[in-house]
Each structure stands twice: as structure tokens, then as C-alpha cells.
Short mmCIF file of C-alpha atoms in Angstrom, two decimals:
data_model
loop_
_atom_site.label_atom_id
_atom_site.label_comp_id
_atom_site.label_asym_id
_atom_site.label_seq_id
_atom_site.Cartn_x
_atom_site.Cartn_y
_atom_site.Cartn_z
CA MET A 63 4.52 -221.95 -108.83
CA ARG A 64 7.23 -220.92 -106.38
CA VAL A 65 5.28 -217.82 -105.39
CA ARG A 66 2.16 -219.92 -104.76
CA LEU A 67 4.14 -222.34 -102.61
CA LEU A 68 5.55 -219.45 -100.56
CA VAL A 69 2.03 -218.06 -100.08
CA LEU A 70 0.84 -221.49 -98.93
CA ILE A 71 3.67 -221.77 -96.41
CA MET A 72 2.93 -218.29 -95.05
CA LEU A 73 -0.77 -219.07 -94.69
CA LEU A 74 -0.06 -222.35 -92.93
CA SER A 75 2.25 -220.56 -90.50
CA LEU A 76 -0.73 -218.44 -89.46
CA THR A 77 -3.11 -221.38 -88.97
CA ALA A 78 -1.09 -224.35 -87.74
CA CYS A 79 1.40 -225.39 -85.07
CA THR A 80 4.70 -227.03 -85.95
CA ALA A 81 7.27 -228.87 -83.88
CA ALA A 82 8.77 -226.77 -81.13
CA THR A 83 12.43 -226.52 -80.17
CA PRO A 84 13.44 -229.76 -78.40
CA VAL A 85 13.02 -229.56 -74.62
CA PRO A 86 14.58 -231.60 -71.80
CA SER A 87 12.70 -234.82 -71.06
CA PRO A 88 10.70 -234.67 -67.81
CA THR A 89 11.82 -237.00 -65.04
CA ALA A 90 8.47 -237.52 -63.31
CA ILE A 91 6.75 -239.09 -66.30
CA PRO A 92 8.54 -241.32 -68.85
CA ARG A 93 8.81 -239.84 -72.31
CA LEU A 94 7.82 -241.73 -75.40
CA PRO A 95 10.49 -243.22 -77.65
CA THR A 96 11.37 -241.27 -80.76
CA VAL A 97 9.40 -242.41 -83.78
CA THR A 98 11.27 -242.49 -87.06
CA PRO A 99 9.08 -241.28 -89.96
CA GLU A 100 8.12 -244.13 -92.24
CA PRO A 101 8.20 -243.71 -96.03
CA LEU A 102 4.94 -243.90 -97.89
CA SER A 103 4.37 -247.36 -99.27
CA GLN A 104 3.36 -247.92 -102.86
CA SER A 105 -0.12 -248.84 -101.65
CA THR A 106 -0.59 -245.58 -99.73
CA PRO A 107 -2.12 -242.87 -101.93
CA THR A 108 -0.50 -239.46 -102.02
CA PRO A 109 -3.08 -237.07 -100.53
CA ARG A 110 -4.22 -234.20 -102.71
CA ILE A 111 -3.64 -230.93 -100.88
CA ILE A 112 -6.42 -228.37 -100.73
CA ARG A 113 -4.29 -225.26 -101.11
CA LEU A 114 -5.48 -222.33 -99.06
CA SER A 115 -4.77 -219.88 -101.87
CA GLU A 116 -6.90 -221.69 -104.43
CA SER A 117 -10.36 -220.44 -105.27
CA PRO A 118 -12.81 -221.98 -105.76
CA LEU A 119 -12.05 -224.99 -103.56
CA PRO A 120 -11.87 -228.44 -105.14
CA VAL A 121 -14.99 -230.57 -104.82
CA PHE A 122 -15.30 -234.23 -104.03
CA THR A 123 -16.06 -236.83 -106.67
CA PRO A 124 -18.90 -239.05 -105.43
CA THR A 125 -17.98 -242.72 -105.18
CA PRO A 126 -19.66 -245.77 -103.64
CA ILE A 127 -19.20 -246.00 -99.86
CA PRO A 128 -17.80 -249.35 -98.69
CA THR A 129 -19.15 -250.64 -95.39
CA PRO A 130 -16.94 -249.65 -92.43
CA VAL A 131 -15.21 -252.41 -90.49
CA ILE A 132 -16.18 -252.69 -86.82
CA SER A 133 -13.91 -254.86 -84.70
CA ALA A 134 -12.76 -255.24 -81.10
CA ASP A 135 -10.13 -252.59 -81.85
CA GLY A 136 -12.70 -250.01 -82.95
CA ILE A 137 -14.01 -248.65 -86.25
CA THR A 138 -12.19 -248.37 -89.57
CA THR A 139 -13.90 -246.60 -92.45
CA ALA A 140 -12.83 -247.03 -96.07
CA SER A 141 -11.12 -243.64 -96.01
CA MET A 142 -9.18 -244.57 -92.88
CA ALA A 143 -8.03 -247.84 -94.42
CA GLN A 144 -6.99 -246.08 -97.62
CA LEU A 145 -4.81 -243.66 -95.66
CA GLY A 146 -3.32 -246.34 -93.42
CA ILE A 147 -5.18 -245.17 -90.28
CA SER A 148 -5.81 -248.00 -87.84
CA ALA A 149 -9.10 -248.69 -86.05
CA GLU A 150 -10.20 -246.12 -83.49
CA PRO A 151 -12.36 -247.12 -80.50
CA TYR A 152 -12.94 -243.87 -78.56
CA ALA A 153 -11.96 -240.65 -80.33
CA ILE A 154 -14.82 -240.82 -82.80
CA LEU A 155 -18.10 -238.99 -83.39
CA GLY A 156 -20.94 -239.53 -85.81
CA ASP A 157 -22.14 -242.29 -88.09
CA PRO A 158 -19.35 -244.47 -89.53
CA ASN A 159 -21.56 -244.98 -92.59
CA ALA A 160 -21.47 -241.23 -93.33
CA PRO A 161 -20.26 -240.29 -96.84
CA VAL A 162 -17.35 -238.24 -95.44
CA THR A 163 -14.71 -239.26 -92.92
CA ILE A 164 -12.69 -236.43 -91.36
CA ILE A 165 -9.47 -237.38 -89.58
CA GLU A 166 -7.92 -234.70 -87.39
CA PHE A 167 -4.32 -234.81 -86.18
CA THR A 168 -4.29 -232.66 -83.06
CA ASP A 169 -2.10 -231.49 -80.19
CA PHE A 170 -3.52 -230.29 -76.86
CA GLY A 171 -0.65 -227.81 -76.53
CA CYS A 172 -1.24 -226.24 -79.95
CA THR A 173 -2.97 -222.85 -79.87
CA PHE A 174 -4.34 -223.32 -83.39
CA CYS A 175 -5.80 -226.71 -82.44
CA ARG A 176 -7.48 -224.98 -79.50
CA ARG A 177 -8.80 -222.32 -81.87
CA HIS A 178 -10.33 -225.01 -84.07
CA HIS A 179 -11.79 -226.78 -81.04
CA VAL A 180 -13.32 -223.64 -79.50
CA LEU A 181 -14.35 -221.58 -82.53
CA THR A 182 -15.06 -224.07 -85.31
CA PHE A 183 -15.65 -227.57 -84.01
CA PRO A 184 -19.01 -226.89 -82.25
CA ALA A 185 -20.58 -225.72 -85.52
CA LEU A 186 -18.90 -228.53 -87.47
CA ARG A 187 -20.30 -231.02 -85.00
CA GLU A 188 -23.82 -229.60 -85.08
CA GLU A 189 -24.10 -229.06 -88.84
CA PHE A 190 -22.25 -232.03 -90.29
CA ILE A 191 -21.49 -234.68 -87.66
CA SER A 192 -24.82 -234.78 -85.83
CA SER A 193 -26.68 -234.69 -89.15
CA GLY A 194 -25.01 -237.90 -90.34
CA GLN A 195 -22.94 -236.28 -93.09
CA VAL A 196 -19.53 -236.66 -91.41
CA PHE A 197 -17.79 -239.31 -89.32
CA TYR A 198 -15.09 -237.61 -87.24
CA VAL A 199 -11.89 -239.27 -86.00
CA VAL A 200 -9.14 -237.74 -83.84
CA ARG A 201 -5.50 -238.79 -83.89
CA GLN A 202 -2.95 -237.53 -81.34
CA LEU A 203 0.14 -235.75 -82.65
CA PRO A 204 1.88 -233.90 -79.77
CA VAL A 205 4.51 -231.72 -81.45
CA THR A 206 4.56 -228.33 -79.72
CA SER A 207 4.60 -228.43 -75.92
CA PRO A 208 6.95 -230.17 -73.46
CA HIS A 209 4.14 -232.25 -71.93
CA GLY A 210 1.66 -232.49 -74.78
CA ASP A 211 2.38 -236.20 -75.00
CA GLN A 212 1.18 -236.62 -71.40
CA ALA A 213 -2.06 -234.83 -72.28
CA ALA A 214 -2.45 -237.13 -75.29
CA LEU A 215 -1.93 -240.21 -73.12
CA ALA A 216 -4.49 -238.87 -70.63
CA ALA A 217 -7.03 -238.51 -73.44
CA LEU A 218 -6.44 -242.06 -74.61
CA CYS A 219 -6.79 -243.40 -71.06
CA ALA A 220 -9.94 -241.37 -70.40
CA GLY A 221 -11.33 -243.12 -73.46
CA GLU A 222 -10.65 -246.43 -71.72
CA GLN A 223 -13.01 -245.22 -68.97
CA GLY A 224 -15.63 -244.01 -71.44
CA LYS A 225 -14.92 -240.27 -71.28
CA TYR A 226 -12.59 -239.45 -74.15
CA TRP A 227 -14.49 -236.38 -75.35
CA GLU A 228 -15.02 -234.96 -71.86
CA MET A 229 -11.28 -235.20 -71.21
CA HIS A 230 -10.55 -233.87 -74.71
CA ASP A 231 -12.45 -230.68 -73.88
CA GLN A 232 -10.78 -230.21 -70.51
CA LEU A 233 -7.26 -230.84 -71.84
CA PHE A 234 -7.70 -228.03 -74.36
CA ALA A 235 -9.04 -225.73 -71.62
CA ALA A 236 -5.87 -226.47 -69.60
CA GLY A 237 -3.54 -225.79 -72.52
CA ASP A 238 -1.01 -223.73 -70.55
CA ALA A 239 -0.33 -226.69 -68.25
CA TRP A 240 1.44 -228.57 -71.03
CA TYR A 241 4.10 -225.82 -71.14
CA SER A 242 4.74 -225.95 -67.38
CA ASP A 243 6.94 -228.36 -65.43
CA ALA A 244 6.28 -232.11 -65.34
CA THR A 245 4.87 -232.09 -61.80
CA THR A 246 2.36 -229.36 -62.60
CA ALA A 247 1.27 -231.12 -65.79
CA ARG A 248 0.74 -234.39 -63.94
CA ARG A 249 -1.20 -232.74 -61.13
CA ARG A 250 -3.44 -231.03 -63.67
CA ILE A 251 -4.20 -234.35 -65.36
CA ILE A 252 -5.08 -235.96 -62.01
CA ALA A 253 -7.30 -232.99 -61.10
CA LEU A 254 -9.12 -233.17 -64.44
CA ALA A 255 -9.65 -236.91 -64.07
CA THR A 256 -11.08 -236.41 -60.58
CA ASP A 257 -13.39 -233.61 -61.75
CA LEU A 258 -14.71 -235.89 -64.51
CA GLY A 259 -15.39 -238.73 -62.09
CA LEU A 260 -12.62 -240.95 -63.48
CA ASP A 261 -10.49 -243.31 -61.43
CA SER A 262 -7.29 -241.26 -61.38
CA ALA A 263 -5.14 -244.16 -60.16
CA VAL A 264 -6.33 -246.35 -63.03
CA LEU A 265 -5.75 -243.50 -65.46
CA GLN A 266 -2.17 -243.00 -64.24
CA ARG A 267 -1.38 -246.69 -64.59
CA CYS A 268 -2.91 -246.63 -68.07
CA MET A 269 -0.75 -243.64 -69.08
CA GLU A 270 2.40 -245.47 -67.98
CA HIS A 271 1.43 -248.77 -69.61
CA PRO A 272 3.55 -249.75 -72.65
CA ALA A 273 0.43 -250.57 -74.67
CA THR A 274 -0.94 -247.04 -74.29
CA GLN A 275 2.39 -245.50 -75.19
CA ALA A 276 2.55 -247.81 -78.20
CA THR A 277 -0.86 -246.53 -79.29
CA LEU A 278 0.35 -242.93 -79.15
CA ALA A 279 3.52 -243.89 -81.00
CA ARG A 280 1.35 -245.49 -83.69
CA HIS A 281 -0.66 -242.28 -84.08
CA VAL A 282 2.57 -240.34 -84.58
CA SER A 283 3.87 -242.94 -87.02
CA GLU A 284 0.66 -242.77 -89.06
CA ALA A 285 0.97 -238.99 -89.24
CA HIS A 286 4.59 -239.18 -90.38
CA ALA A 287 3.73 -241.78 -93.02
CA LEU A 288 1.28 -239.23 -94.45
CA ARG A 289 3.93 -236.47 -94.25
CA VAL A 290 2.04 -234.71 -91.46
CA PHE A 291 4.28 -232.90 -88.99
CA GLY A 292 2.12 -229.98 -87.84
CA THR A 293 -1.28 -229.49 -86.25
CA PRO A 294 -4.14 -229.19 -86.75
CA THR A 295 -4.09 -231.22 -89.94
CA PHE A 296 -7.19 -232.84 -91.40
CA PHE A 297 -7.94 -235.42 -94.03
CA ILE A 298 -11.37 -235.09 -95.60
CA ASN A 299 -11.62 -238.59 -97.00
CA ASN A 300 -8.27 -238.74 -98.82
CA GLN A 301 -7.77 -234.99 -99.23
CA LEU A 302 -5.53 -232.97 -96.93
CA PHE A 303 -6.94 -229.79 -95.38
CA ALA A 304 -4.45 -227.97 -93.18
CA GLY A 305 -4.71 -225.37 -90.46
CA ALA A 306 -7.37 -223.85 -88.20
CA GLN A 307 -9.90 -222.67 -90.77
CA PRO A 308 -13.18 -220.84 -90.04
CA ILE A 309 -16.47 -222.72 -90.29
CA ALA A 310 -17.32 -220.83 -93.49
CA ARG A 311 -14.39 -222.47 -95.23
CA TRP A 312 -15.43 -225.89 -93.94
CA ARG A 313 -18.89 -225.26 -95.34
CA ASP A 314 -17.36 -224.36 -98.70
CA VAL A 315 -15.48 -227.65 -98.78
CA LEU A 316 -18.19 -229.95 -97.42
CA GLU A 317 -21.07 -228.35 -99.33
CA GLY A 318 -19.18 -227.44 -102.48
CA GLY A 319 -20.02 -230.52 -104.46
CA GLY A 320 -20.40 -234.28 -104.01
CA ARG A 321 -19.39 -236.17 -100.92
CA ARG A 322 -17.91 -239.63 -100.75
#
């Protein structure tokens, strides 16, 4: 058992980003308050981990699909509610009535998140999301780079202007900027907003607004409640799937047996 755990840890270290060494807080842009991890409540199920060393992969047990809740705050599927994930209005793709909900915790400064976005996500989107088999939800968990939280706030605020996914793509393409100084990071965000046809002044005010920062803090809190501290981390319905895995492994999981 101990050997298997060590193998799992080694594999995760090759496929996921973890929290970086603390860095000085930038002065140009306010930093978010520290979020204290919340303990799992008795009502929150303990996710079953899909261990990377196991073969064959576990399969899903088909169950009835409750109707998703659509409110002014966004969409909440049954899987999201079960895991304690709040409604999401912008960072979503696919049919909320799909049998599988995938929740990704991501960080725009994480090289493994970028690997997933560039190498795997396009095929995942085409084969499973566009076909109605998967509803995809993104949660922000900036843990690696000095200004990853600013990139996360920019994504949230681009969503307010109807261009979450366009900004999502550009923020990953500008990954090195989140390791630079605060001024450079902020200039890059403004440039990306301008290129996408967004109102950069509105976006900046949105990033500095307490409500937006509270949303990001909630994303982090939800991750911590699920014992998620590295990226990319996924929940396939209520099962944890960690690291930047190739599309073949996603196919094994999603096609390996029932969906729910």
C-alpha cells in the first residue's frame, strides 16, 4: 500500500502543479485575503480517487440524472451540488443535462494546466462536450505563480462581458506573464482585453471589486473543502481525476463503462 501511494505521488508530481514558494504581494494590484481550508462536512461525500497506477480504470455506475438547477447565479448540476460547488454562470461548456459533469480546478500559471488546455482539451471538447455527453465547468485555483490570481480575476471579469472562454485561451497563451512583475502582468491583462474587444476599464474595475474577489475566494474555498491543493484537478461526477492526462486516458475513463 505504501509503495502504491509513493508511486501515485511521483506520478502526480509529473502531471500537476502544486503551490509555489510564497512570494511578496504585489503593490499595484490588491492581493486576495488568505482562505483557510474548510473541513469536509458530514454531508459532503469523500471523492473516490482514480489512482493513476490502477489498471483497468474504475467505471461509473449509471444512476438517474436529476434535473440541473438554473438560476440567476448560473447552473448547478446534481454532481456540482453533491460536491458543494456553487452555481457557475460563465465558465461552462456543453449541455447541463449531460450524464457526466466534469469540474476542472485550474491555474493560468500552471504549466500542466496549459498542457491539458493545449494538448487534451480540444479533443475532449469535440468528442465529449460538443456531443452532449459531458457538461464542463471550470473553477479557478491560482496556486503556482505570483500573479495567477490576477489572471483568474481577469477571466471571471471577461465572463461578465460575455467572453470568458476567449480570455481563458489568451490567459494560458500568456502564461509567462503571471511570473513577471505586477505592472507587466496588469499591462498584459489590459492588452488581452483590448485585443478581445472588451472594455478594459470596466474589466479593471470588476477585478478590483470585492464581489469578484469574493467569487475567487469561494472557488479556492470549494477546492480546499474537497482537499484539492494542486492543479489541474478534475472531478468526473463525484470521482477525482488528477493531473494533465492524455486524451487516450480520458477516453478510457469516459468510455469505459456507464456514465451518470
